[in-house]
CSV table of C-alpha atoms in Angstrom, one decimal:
chain,number,residue,atom,x,y,z
A,1,MET,CA,-4.5,65.4,-59.9
A,2,GLU,CA,-7.7,65.6,-57.9
A,3,ASN,CA,-9.8,64.5,-60.9
A,4,SER,CA,-7.5,61.5,-61.6
A,5,THR,CA,-7.6,60.5,-57.9
A,6,SER,CA,-11.4,60.7,-57.8
A,7,LYS,CA,-11.7,58.6,-60.9
A,8,LYS,CA,-9.5,55.9,-59.3
A,9,THR,CA,-11.6,55.8,-56.1
A,10,ASP,CA,-15.0,55.8,-57.8
A,11,LYS,CA,-16.6,52.4,-57.5
A,12,PRO,CA,-18.6,50.9,-60.4
A,13,LEU,CA,-22.4,51.2,-60.2
A,14,PHE,CA,-23.0,47.5,-59.7
A,15,ILE,CA,-20.6,47.5,-56.8
A,16,LYS,CA,-22.5,50.4,-55.2
A,17,VAL,CA,-25.8,48.6,-55.8
A,18,TYR,CA,-24.4,45.3,-54.3
A,19,ASN,CA,-23.1,47.2,-51.3
A,20,PHE,CA,-26.4,48.8,-50.7
A,21,PHE,CA,-28.5,45.6,-50.9
A,22,SER,CA,-26.0,43.7,-48.7
A,23,GLY,CA,-25.5,46.5,-46.2
A,24,TYR,CA,-26.7,47.4,-42.7
A,25,LEU,CA,-28.6,50.5,-43.9
A,26,LEU,CA,-31.1,48.5,-46.0
A,27,ALA,CA,-31.5,46.0,-43.1
A,28,ILE,CA,-32.4,48.8,-40.7
A,29,ILE,CA,-34.9,50.3,-43.2
A,30,LEU,CA,-36.6,47.0,-43.9
A,31,LEU,CA,-36.9,46.1,-40.2
A,32,SER,CA,-38.4,49.5,-39.5
A,33,PHE,CA,-40.9,49.0,-42.3
A,34,LEU,CA,-41.8,45.6,-40.8
A,35,LEU,CA,-42.4,47.2,-37.4
A,36,LEU,CA,-44.6,49.9,-39.0
A,37,LEU,CA,-46.6,47.6,-41.2
A,38,THR,CA,-47.2,45.1,-38.4
A,39,TYR,CA,-48.6,48.0,-36.3
A,40,PHE,CA,-50.8,49.3,-39.2
A,41,GLY,CA,-52.0,45.8,-40.0
A,42,THR,CA,-52.9,44.9,-36.4
A,43,MET,CA,-54.8,48.1,-35.9
A,44,ALA,CA,-56.6,47.7,-39.3
A,45,GLN,CA,-58.1,44.4,-38.2
A,46,VAL,CA,-60.5,46.2,-35.9
A,47,GLU,CA,-62.2,47.9,-38.9
A,48,MET,CA,-61.4,45.6,-41.8
A,49,GLY,CA,-61.3,42.2,-40.2
A,50,LEU,CA,-58.5,39.7,-40.2
A,51,TYR,CA,-58.8,38.5,-43.8
A,52,GLU,CA,-58.9,41.8,-45.5
A,53,ALA,CA,-56.2,43.3,-43.3
A,54,SER,CA,-53.9,40.4,-44.0
A,55,GLU,CA,-54.6,40.7,-47.7
A,56,LYS,CA,-53.8,44.4,-47.7
A,57,TYR,CA,-50.8,44.6,-45.4
A,58,PHE,CA,-49.2,41.2,-45.3
A,59,GLU,CA,-49.8,39.7,-48.7
A,60,SER,CA,-49.3,42.6,-51.0
A,61,LEU,CA,-46.3,44.2,-52.8
A,62,PHE,CA,-47.5,47.8,-52.3
A,63,LEU,CA,-50.4,49.4,-50.4
A,64,VAL,CA,-51.8,52.9,-49.8
A,65,GLN,CA,-52.0,53.9,-46.2
A,66,LYS,CA,-53.7,57.1,-45.1
A,67,ILE,CA,-52.0,59.0,-42.3
A,68,GLY,CA,-54.6,61.6,-41.5
A,69,PRO,CA,-55.9,62.9,-44.8
A,70,VAL,CA,-52.6,62.1,-46.6
A,71,PRO,CA,-52.4,58.9,-48.6
A,72,ILE,CA,-48.9,57.3,-48.6
A,73,ILE,CA,-47.6,54.5,-50.7
A,74,LEU,CA,-45.8,51.8,-48.6
A,75,PRO,CA,-44.3,48.5,-49.5
A,76,GLY,CA,-46.2,45.4,-48.3
A,77,VAL,CA,-44.8,42.8,-45.9
A,78,TYR,CA,-44.5,40.4,-48.8
A,79,LEU,CA,-42.1,42.7,-50.7
A,80,VAL,CA,-40.2,43.7,-47.5
A,81,SER,CA,-39.7,40.1,-46.5
A,82,ALA,CA,-38.4,39.3,-50.0
A,83,LEU,CA,-35.9,42.2,-49.8
A,84,LEU,CA,-34.9,41.2,-46.3
A,85,PHE,CA,-34.2,37.6,-47.5
A,86,LEU,CA,-32.0,39.1,-50.3
A,87,ASN,CA,-30.2,41.4,-47.8
A,88,LEU,CA,-29.5,38.6,-45.3
A,89,PHE,CA,-28.3,36.3,-48.1
A,90,LEU,CA,-25.9,38.8,-49.6
A,91,GLY,CA,-24.7,40.4,-46.3
A,92,GLY,CA,-24.9,37.5,-44.0
A,93,LEU,CA,-23.6,34.7,-46.2
A,94,VAL,CA,-22.0,36.0,-49.4
A,95,ARG,CA,-20.3,39.2,-48.2
A,96,ALA,CA,-19.6,38.3,-44.6
A,97,LYS,CA,-16.1,37.0,-43.8
A,98,LYS,CA,-16.2,33.2,-43.4
A,99,ASN,CA,-13.6,31.6,-41.2
A,100,TRP,CA,-13.4,29.1,-38.3
A,101,ARG,CA,-13.6,32.0,-35.8
A,102,ARG,CA,-17.1,33.1,-36.9
A,103,PRO,CA,-19.1,29.9,-37.9
A,104,GLY,CA,-21.9,30.6,-35.4
A,105,MET,CA,-23.1,33.8,-37.1
A,106,VAL,CA,-23.1,32.2,-40.5
A,107,VAL,CA,-25.2,29.3,-39.1
A,108,ALA,CA,-27.6,31.8,-37.4
A,109,HIS,CA,-28.0,33.8,-40.6
A,110,PHE,CA,-28.8,30.6,-42.5
A,111,GLY,CA,-31.5,29.8,-39.9
A,112,ILE,CA,-33.1,33.2,-40.3
A,113,LEU,CA,-33.1,32.7,-44.1
A,114,TYR,CA,-34.6,29.3,-43.7
A,115,ILE,CA,-37.5,30.7,-41.7
A,116,LEU,CA,-38.2,33.4,-44.3
A,117,PHE,CA,-38.1,30.8,-47.0
A,118,ALA,CA,-40.6,28.7,-44.9
A,119,GLY,CA,-42.9,31.7,-44.9
A,120,PHE,CA,-42.7,32.0,-48.7
A,121,VAL,CA,-43.5,28.3,-49.1
A,122,ALA,CA,-46.4,28.4,-46.6
A,123,PHE,CA,-47.9,31.5,-48.3
A,124,HIS,CA,-47.9,30.0,-51.8
A,125,TYR,CA,-48.6,26.3,-51.1
A,126,THR,CA,-50.7,26.1,-47.9
A,127,ARG,CA,-54.2,24.8,-48.3
A,128,GLU,CA,-56.8,25.3,-45.6
A,129,GLY,CA,-60.4,24.4,-45.3
A,130,ASN,CA,-63.1,22.7,-43.2
A,131,MET,CA,-64.8,19.4,-43.3
A,132,VAL,CA,-68.3,19.1,-41.9
A,133,LEU,CA,-69.6,15.6,-41.0
A,134,TYR,CA,-72.6,14.1,-39.3
A,135,GLU,CA,-72.2,10.7,-37.6
A,136,GLY,CA,-72.0,8.1,-40.3
A,137,ASP,CA,-71.0,10.6,-43.0
A,138,ARG,CA,-67.8,10.1,-45.1
A,139,SER,CA,-65.9,12.6,-47.1
A,140,ASP,CA,-62.5,13.2,-48.8
A,141,GLU,CA,-63.1,17.0,-49.6
A,142,ILE,CA,-62.5,20.1,-47.6
A,143,TYR,CA,-64.2,23.5,-48.1
A,144,ASN,CA,-62.3,26.8,-48.1
A,145,LEU,CA,-64.1,29.2,-45.7
A,146,THR,CA,-63.2,32.4,-47.5
A,147,ASP,CA,-62.8,31.7,-51.2
A,148,TRP,CA,-65.6,30.8,-53.6
A,149,SER,CA,-65.8,29.1,-57.0
A,150,ILE,CA,-68.4,28.3,-59.7
A,151,GLU,CA,-68.9,24.6,-60.4
A,152,ILE,CA,-70.4,23.5,-63.7
A,153,SER,CA,-71.3,19.8,-63.6
A,154,LYS,CA,-72.7,17.3,-66.1
A,155,TYR,CA,-75.2,14.7,-64.8
A,156,ASN,CA,-76.0,11.2,-66.1
A,157,ASP,CA,-79.5,9.7,-66.4
A,158,GLU,CA,-79.4,8.6,-62.7
A,159,GLY,CA,-78.9,12.2,-61.6
A,160,GLU,CA,-75.2,11.7,-60.6
A,161,ALA,CA,-72.5,14.2,-61.4
A,162,ILE,CA,-70.1,12.6,-63.8
A,163,ILE,CA,-67.8,15.5,-64.5
A,164,THR,CA,-67.3,18.9,-62.9
A,165,TYR,CA,-65.5,22.0,-64.3
A,166,VAL,CA,-64.5,24.7,-61.9
A,167,VAL,CA,-64.1,28.5,-62.3
A,168,GLY,CA,-61.7,29.1,-59.4
A,169,PRO,CA,-61.3,32.1,-57.1
A,170,ASP,CA,-58.4,33.5,-59.2
A,171,GLN,CA,-60.7,33.6,-62.2
A,172,LEU,CA,-63.5,35.3,-60.1
A,173,ASN,CA,-61.1,37.9,-58.6
A,174,GLY,CA,-62.2,41.5,-59.2
A,175,LEU,CA,-65.6,40.4,-60.6
A,176,TRP,CA,-67.3,42.3,-57.8
A,177,LYS,CA,-66.2,45.6,-59.1
A,178,LYS,CA,-69.1,47.7,-60.4
A,179,GLY,CA,-70.1,47.1,-63.9
A,180,ILE,CA,-67.7,44.1,-64.5
A,181,LYS,CA,-68.9,41.2,-66.6
A,182,ARG,CA,-66.9,38.2,-67.5
A,183,THR,CA,-67.5,35.3,-69.8
A,184,TYR,CA,-66.1,31.8,-69.2
A,185,TYR,CA,-65.4,29.4,-72.0
A,186,ASN,CA,-64.5,25.7,-72.1
A,187,SER,CA,-64.3,23.5,-75.2
A,188,GLU,CA,-65.7,20.5,-73.3
A,189,ILE,CA,-68.8,22.5,-72.3
A,190,PRO,CA,-71.5,23.0,-75.0
A,191,PHE,CA,-72.2,26.5,-73.7
A,192,ASP,CA,-70.6,29.6,-72.3
A,193,ILE,CA,-71.4,31.4,-69.0
A,194,ARG,CA,-71.4,35.2,-68.6
A,195,VAL,CA,-71.3,36.2,-65.0
A,196,SER,CA,-72.3,39.7,-63.9
A,197,GLY,CA,-73.5,41.7,-60.8
A,198,TYR,CA,-71.3,39.6,-58.5
A,199,ALA,CA,-71.7,40.6,-54.9
A,200,ARG,CA,-69.2,39.4,-52.3
A,201,ASN,CA,-71.8,39.5,-49.6
A,202,ILE,CA,-75.6,39.8,-49.5
A,203,ALA,CA,-76.1,38.8,-45.8
A,204,ASN,CA,-75.8,40.8,-42.6
A,205,GLY,CA,-74.2,39.6,-39.4
A,206,LYS,CA,-77.4,37.8,-38.4
A,207,GLY,CA,-77.6,35.8,-41.6
A,208,GLN,CA,-80.5,37.8,-43.1
A,209,LEU,CA,-80.3,38.2,-46.9
A,210,MET,CA,-80.5,42.0,-46.9
A,211,GLY,CA,-78.9,42.1,-50.4
A,212,LEU,CA,-81.5,39.8,-52.0
A,213,LEU,CA,-84.3,42.2,-53.0
A,214,LYS,CA,-87.7,41.2,-54.3
A,215,SER,CA,-88.7,42.3,-57.7
A,216,THR,CA,-90.5,45.6,-56.8
A,217,ALA,CA,-87.6,46.8,-54.5
A,218,ALA,CA,-85.0,45.9,-57.1
A,219,LYS,CA,-86.8,47.7,-59.9
A,220,GLU,CA,-87.1,50.8,-57.7
A,221,LYS,CA,-83.3,50.8,-57.3
A,222,GLY,CA,-82.7,50.1,-61.0
A,223,ILE,CA,-81.3,46.6,-60.3
A,224,ARG,CA,-81.6,43.7,-62.7
A,225,VAL,CA,-84.3,41.2,-61.8
A,226,VAL,CA,-83.9,37.4,-62.4
A,227,GLU,CA,-86.3,34.8,-61.1
A,228,GLY,CA,-88.2,37.5,-59.2
A,229,TYR,CA,-85.2,38.8,-57.3
A,230,GLY,CA,-82.3,41.3,-57.6
A,231,ILE,CA,-78.9,41.4,-56.0
A,232,PHE,CA,-77.6,44.3,-54.0
A,233,PRO,CA,-74.2,44.1,-52.3
A,234,VAL,CA,-74.0,44.8,-48.6
A,235,LYS,CA,-71.0,45.5,-46.4
A,236,THR,CA,-68.7,42.5,-46.1
A,237,ASN,CA,-68.3,41.0,-42.6
A,238,LYS,CA,-65.1,41.4,-40.8
A,239,SER,CA,-65.0,37.6,-40.6
A,240,MET,CA,-64.9,36.6,-44.3
A,241,GLU,CA,-66.2,33.1,-43.6
A,242,PHE,CA,-69.6,34.7,-42.8
A,243,ASN,CA,-69.9,36.4,-46.2
A,244,LEU,CA,-72.5,35.0,-48.6
A,245,PRO,CA,-71.9,35.9,-52.3
A,246,ALA,CA,-74.3,35.9,-55.1
A,247,ALA,CA,-74.3,36.7,-58.9
A,248,TYR,CA,-76.3,36.7,-62.1
A,249,PHE,CA,-75.4,34.4,-64.9
A,250,ASP,CA,-76.4,34.0,-68.5
A,251,VAL,CA,-76.1,30.7,-70.4
A,252,LEU,CA,-74.9,31.4,-73.9
A,253,GLY,CA,-74.7,29.2,-76.9
A,254,LYS,CA,-71.5,28.9,-78.9
A,255,ASP,CA,-73.1,31.4,-81.3
A,256,ASN,CA,-73.5,33.8,-78.4
A,257,THR,CA,-77.4,33.4,-78.3
A,258,LYS,CA,-78.9,33.4,-74.8
A,259,ILE,CA,-80.2,30.0,-73.8
A,260,SER,CA,-81.1,30.7,-70.2
A,261,GLU,CA,-80.4,33.0,-67.3
A,262,GLY,CA,-80.3,32.6,-63.6
A,263,LEU,CA,-79.2,33.8,-60.2
A,264,ILE,CA,-76.8,31.8,-58.0
A,265,ILE,CA,-76.3,32.3,-54.3
A,266,GLY,CA,-73.4,30.9,-52.3
A,267,SER,CA,-74.1,27.4,-51.0
A,268,GLY,CA,-72.6,25.2,-48.3
A,269,PRO,CA,-72.1,21.5,-47.8
A,270,PHE,CA,-75.7,21.0,-46.8
A,271,ALA,CA,-77.3,23.2,-49.5
A,272,PRO,CA,-80.0,21.9,-51.9
A,273,LYS,CA,-79.3,21.1,-55.5
A,274,PRO,CA,-78.0,24.0,-57.6
A,275,PHE,CA,-79.5,25.6,-60.7
A,276,THR,CA,-79.9,23.2,-63.6
A,277,VAL,CA,-80.2,23.7,-67.4
A,278,GLU,CA,-80.8,21.3,-70.3
A,279,VAL,CA,-78.4,21.8,-73.2
A,280,ASN,CA,-78.2,19.3,-76.1
A,281,ASP,CA,-80.2,16.7,-74.3
A,282,SER,CA,-77.8,16.8,-71.3
A,283,THR,CA,-78.4,18.1,-67.8
A,284,TRP,CA,-75.9,20.6,-66.4
A,285,SER,CA,-75.8,22.4,-63.1
A,286,ILE,CA,-74.3,25.7,-62.2
A,287,ASP,CA,-73.4,26.3,-58.6
A,288,LEU,CA,-71.6,29.0,-56.6
A,289,THR,CA,-69.9,27.1,-53.8
A,290,ARG,CA,-66.9,27.3,-51.5
A,291,GLU,CA,-63.7,26.3,-53.1
A,292,LYS,CA,-63.0,22.6,-52.6
A,293,PHE,CA,-59.9,20.5,-52.3
A,294,ALA,CA,-59.6,16.7,-52.4
A,295,LEU,CA,-57.7,14.9,-49.7
A,296,PRO,CA,-55.5,11.8,-50.5
A,297,PHE,CA,-57.7,9.9,-48.0
A,298,GLY,CA,-61.2,9.9,-46.6
A,299,ILE,CA,-62.6,10.5,-43.2
A,300,GLU,CA,-65.7,8.8,-41.7
A,301,LEU,CA,-67.2,10.2,-38.5
A,302,THR,CA,-68.3,7.3,-36.2
A,303,LYS,CA,-69.1,9.2,-33.1
A,304,PHE,CA,-69.1,12.9,-32.0
A,305,GLN,CA,-68.9,13.6,-28.2
A,306,LYS,CA,-69.6,16.9,-26.5
A,307,GLU,CA,-69.3,17.6,-22.8
A,308,ASP,CA,-70.9,20.8,-21.4
A,309,HIS,CA,-69.9,23.0,-18.5
A,310,PRO,CA,-72.1,22.0,-15.5
A,311,GLY,CA,-75.4,23.8,-15.5
A,312,THR,CA,-74.8,25.5,-18.9
A,313,ALA,CA,-75.2,24.8,-22.6
A,314,ARG,CA,-71.6,25.8,-23.3
A,315,ALA,CA,-69.3,23.1,-24.5
A,316,ARG,CA,-66.3,22.4,-22.3
A,317,GLU,CA,-64.8,19.7,-24.5
A,318,TYR,CA,-65.7,18.0,-27.7
A,319,SER,CA,-64.1,15.3,-29.8
A,320,SER,CA,-64.6,13.2,-32.9
A,321,ASP,CA,-64.0,9.5,-33.3
A,322,VAL,CA,-63.1,9.0,-37.0
A,323,ILE,CA,-62.0,6.2,-39.3
A,324,LYS,CA,-59.4,7.0,-42.0
A,325,ILE,CA,-60.4,5.6,-45.4
A,326,GLU,CA,-57.9,4.6,-48.1
A,327,ASN,CA,-58.9,3.0,-51.4
A,328,GLY,CA,-62.4,2.5,-49.9
A,329,GLN,CA,-61.1,0.5,-47.0
A,330,SER,CA,-60.7,1.3,-43.3
A,331,ALA,CA,-57.1,2.3,-42.5
A,332,GLY,CA,-57.4,2.7,-38.7
A,333,GLU,CA,-59.4,4.6,-36.1
A,334,ARG,CA,-58.3,8.0,-34.9
A,335,LEU,CA,-59.4,10.4,-32.2
A,336,ILE,CA,-59.5,14.1,-33.0
A,337,SER,CA,-60.0,16.4,-30.0
A,338,MET,CA,-59.5,20.1,-29.1
A,339,ASN,CA,-55.9,19.4,-28.0
A,340,GLN,CA,-55.1,16.4,-30.1
A,341,PRO,CA,-55.1,16.9,-33.9
A,342,MET,CA,-54.7,14.2,-36.5
A,343,ARG,CA,-51.6,14.3,-38.7
A,344,ASP,CA,-51.3,12.3,-41.9
A,345,GLN,CA,-49.5,12.7,-45.2
A,346,GLY,CA,-48.7,16.3,-44.5
A,347,TYR,CA,-52.3,17.2,-43.6
A,348,THR,CA,-53.3,18.3,-40.1
A,349,LEU,CA,-57.0,17.9,-38.9
A,350,TYR,CA,-58.0,20.0,-35.9
A,351,GLN,CA,-61.3,19.8,-33.9
A,352,ALA,CA,-62.6,23.3,-34.8
A,353,SER,CA,-66.3,23.5,-33.8
A,354,TRP,CA,-69.6,21.7,-33.9
A,355,GLY,CA,-73.2,22.4,-34.8
A,356,PRO,CA,-75.9,23.2,-35.5
A,357,GLU,CA,-76.1,26.1,-33.1
A,358,GLY,CA,-79.0,25.9,-30.7
A,359,ALA,CA,-79.4,22.2,-31.1
A,360,LYS,CA,-81.6,20.6,-28.4
A,361,PRO,CA,-80.7,17.5,-26.4
A,362,GLY,CA,-81.1,14.5,-28.6
A,363,ASP,CA,-80.7,16.4,-31.9
A,364,PRO,CA,-78.1,15.1,-34.3
A,365,LEU,CA,-74.8,17.1,-34.1
A,366,TYR,CA,-72.2,17.6,-36.7
A,367,THR,CA,-68.5,18.1,-36.3
A,368,SER,CA,-66.4,20.7,-38.0
A,369,LEU,CA,-62.8,19.8,-38.6
A,370,ALA,CA,-60.3,22.4,-39.7
A,371,VAL,CA,-57.9,20.9,-42.2
A,372,SER,CA,-54.5,22.4,-43.1
A,373,TYR,CA,-51.9,21.3,-45.6
A,374,ASN,CA,-48.6,23.2,-45.1
A,375,PRO,CA,-45.5,21.6,-46.5
A,376,ALA,CA,-43.4,24.1,-44.4
A,377,ASP,CA,-45.4,23.4,-41.2
A,378,GLN,CA,-42.4,22.4,-39.1
A,379,TRP,CA,-39.8,24.4,-41.0
A,380,PRO,CA,-39.9,27.5,-38.6
A,381,LYS,CA,-39.2,25.1,-35.7
A,382,TYR,CA,-36.2,23.6,-37.5
A,383,GLY,CA,-35.0,27.2,-38.4
A,384,THR,CA,-35.2,28.1,-34.7
A,385,TYR,CA,-33.1,25.1,-33.8
A,386,VAL,CA,-30.5,26.2,-36.4
A,387,ILE,CA,-30.4,29.8,-35.1
A,388,SER,CA,-30.1,28.5,-31.5
A,389,ILE,CA,-27.2,26.2,-32.5
A,390,GLY,CA,-25.5,29.1,-34.4
A,391,MET,CA,-25.9,31.5,-31.5
A,392,THR,CA,-24.7,28.9,-29.0
A,393,ILE,CA,-21.5,28.3,-31.1
A,394,HIS,CA,-20.9,32.0,-31.3
A,395,PHE,CA,-21.4,32.7,-27.6
A,396,VAL,CA,-19.3,29.7,-26.6
A,397,GLN,CA,-16.5,30.9,-28.8
A,398,ARG,CA,-16.8,34.4,-27.4
A,399,LEU,CA,-16.8,33.0,-23.9
A,400,ILE,CA,-13.6,30.9,-24.5
A,401,ALA,CA,-11.9,33.9,-26.1
A,402,TYR,CA,-12.8,36.0,-23.1
A,403,LEU,CA,-11.5,33.4,-20.6
A,404,ARG,CA,-8.3,33.1,-22.6
A,405,ARG,CA,-7.8,36.9,-22.6
A,406,SER,CA,-8.6,37.0,-18.9
A,407,ALA,CA,-6.1,34.2,-18.1
A,408,ARG,CA,-3.4,36.0,-20.1
A,409,SER,CA,-4.2,39.3,-18.4
A,410,ARG,CA,-4.0,37.7,-14.9
A,411,LYS,CA,-0.7,36.0,-15.8
A,412,LYS,CA,0.8,39.3,-17.1
A,413,ASN,CA,-0.4,41.1,-14.0
A,414,LYS,CA,1.1,38.4,-11.8
A,415,ILE,CA,4.5,38.7,-13.5
A,416,GLU,CA,4.4,42.5,-13.2
A,417,ASP,CA,3.5,42.3,-9.5
A,418,LYS,CA,6.5,40.0,-9.0
A,419,GLY,CA,8.8,42.4,-10.8
A,420,ILE,CA,7.5,45.4,-8.8
A,421,GLY,CA,8.1,43.5,-5.5
A,422,LYS,CA,11.7,42.6,-6.4
A,423,ASN,CA,12.5,46.2,-7.4
A,424,ASN,CA,11.0,47.5,-4.1
A,425,LYS,CA,13.3,45.1,-2.1
A,426,ASP,CA,16.4,46.1,-4.0
A,427,SER,CA,15.6,49.8,-3.4
A,428,ILE,CA,15.2,49.3,0.4
A,429,LYS,CA,18.4,47.3,0.6
A,430,GLU,CA,20.3,50.0,-1.4
A,431,LEU,CA,19.0,52.7,0.9
A,432,TYR,CA,20.0,50.8,4.1
A,433,GLU,CA,23.6,50.3,2.8
A,434,LYS,CA,23.9,54.0,2.1
A,435,ASN,CA,22.9,54.9,5.6
């Protein structure tokens, strides 16, 4: 009898799995992990810097965290957030009882799911970079401050780049590991490029190229020498935008014969022309540059204004007067200041900084605009509104229910009090008659 009863009460495996993923226990576990990972990630920024700490703790599926001498494998915030989304969807929307008495909680759960989904969209589709302009300059490109790419360009007889091929950050990922070489092919390019010795940073915090060694010093360390220099990686800066990468490259013919070799160092928007090579009577350039993105419109800086604190060289306020360019024509003037960004076609342009540092009075200054494209930029705000509406509905319903119960309770007590008073009068009258 016991066996037959246990068989009847046993739930199928998929029901148990469903109950676990939609239950409170998983929610508590995930929220605890979020609290723990947020603490570890925040503390790690002191040693690792913001970029690497975010990459390790907030953008990964799994990570290894040392607690004392013991390494422990933990889920990353990305994985925890995905599981939390699943848990809230199954438990808060699918499994939860849905009726007119509890619409507020369903709406609030939907708002939380909306915010988590906004985070997913922002993580995968956000583009961020900077645009640096002197007065009179015009550009429709932004530079990523932390990710680098290799650009291979073909030039015409006038020295103008007519086509550019890009080896993106994803293709360069992991190339900095010791001994790694990688060859890049493209059928439109008459040669291949083999990249090796990639160093994520060769500069110290003061901008000195400590990782660029002269021939003698490089040979003493057993480092390859190209063009009289060798590359030696130094510790990356906590602020990844200050890192300066470098790498060796070999230009190979389609038959794998070496045509040329060179050394490329990360360049910025004002860097000189990159390394060039002649192949099949055509001029090509190879450059290690910050990743670029094209904007759907251009920006021209007409005037940069900077106001210093009295008696100091510290800027109190600075702003940029710009013209939006569309199809080569002016599309209106805009002001971008520290507290007034420019928003257009999903892009937001902020007044980030200025330069060059140490400029003297009268020296030309440039403006640095931080540019962000985030299709989910306003979604968290909308999600907060949805949560607020849901919680308001829930609490109003609870308040009305409480007031109704209170009214019924007072009415019941009043009736009982009347009954007790009548009984007391009848008892006193009966006692008087007996006497």
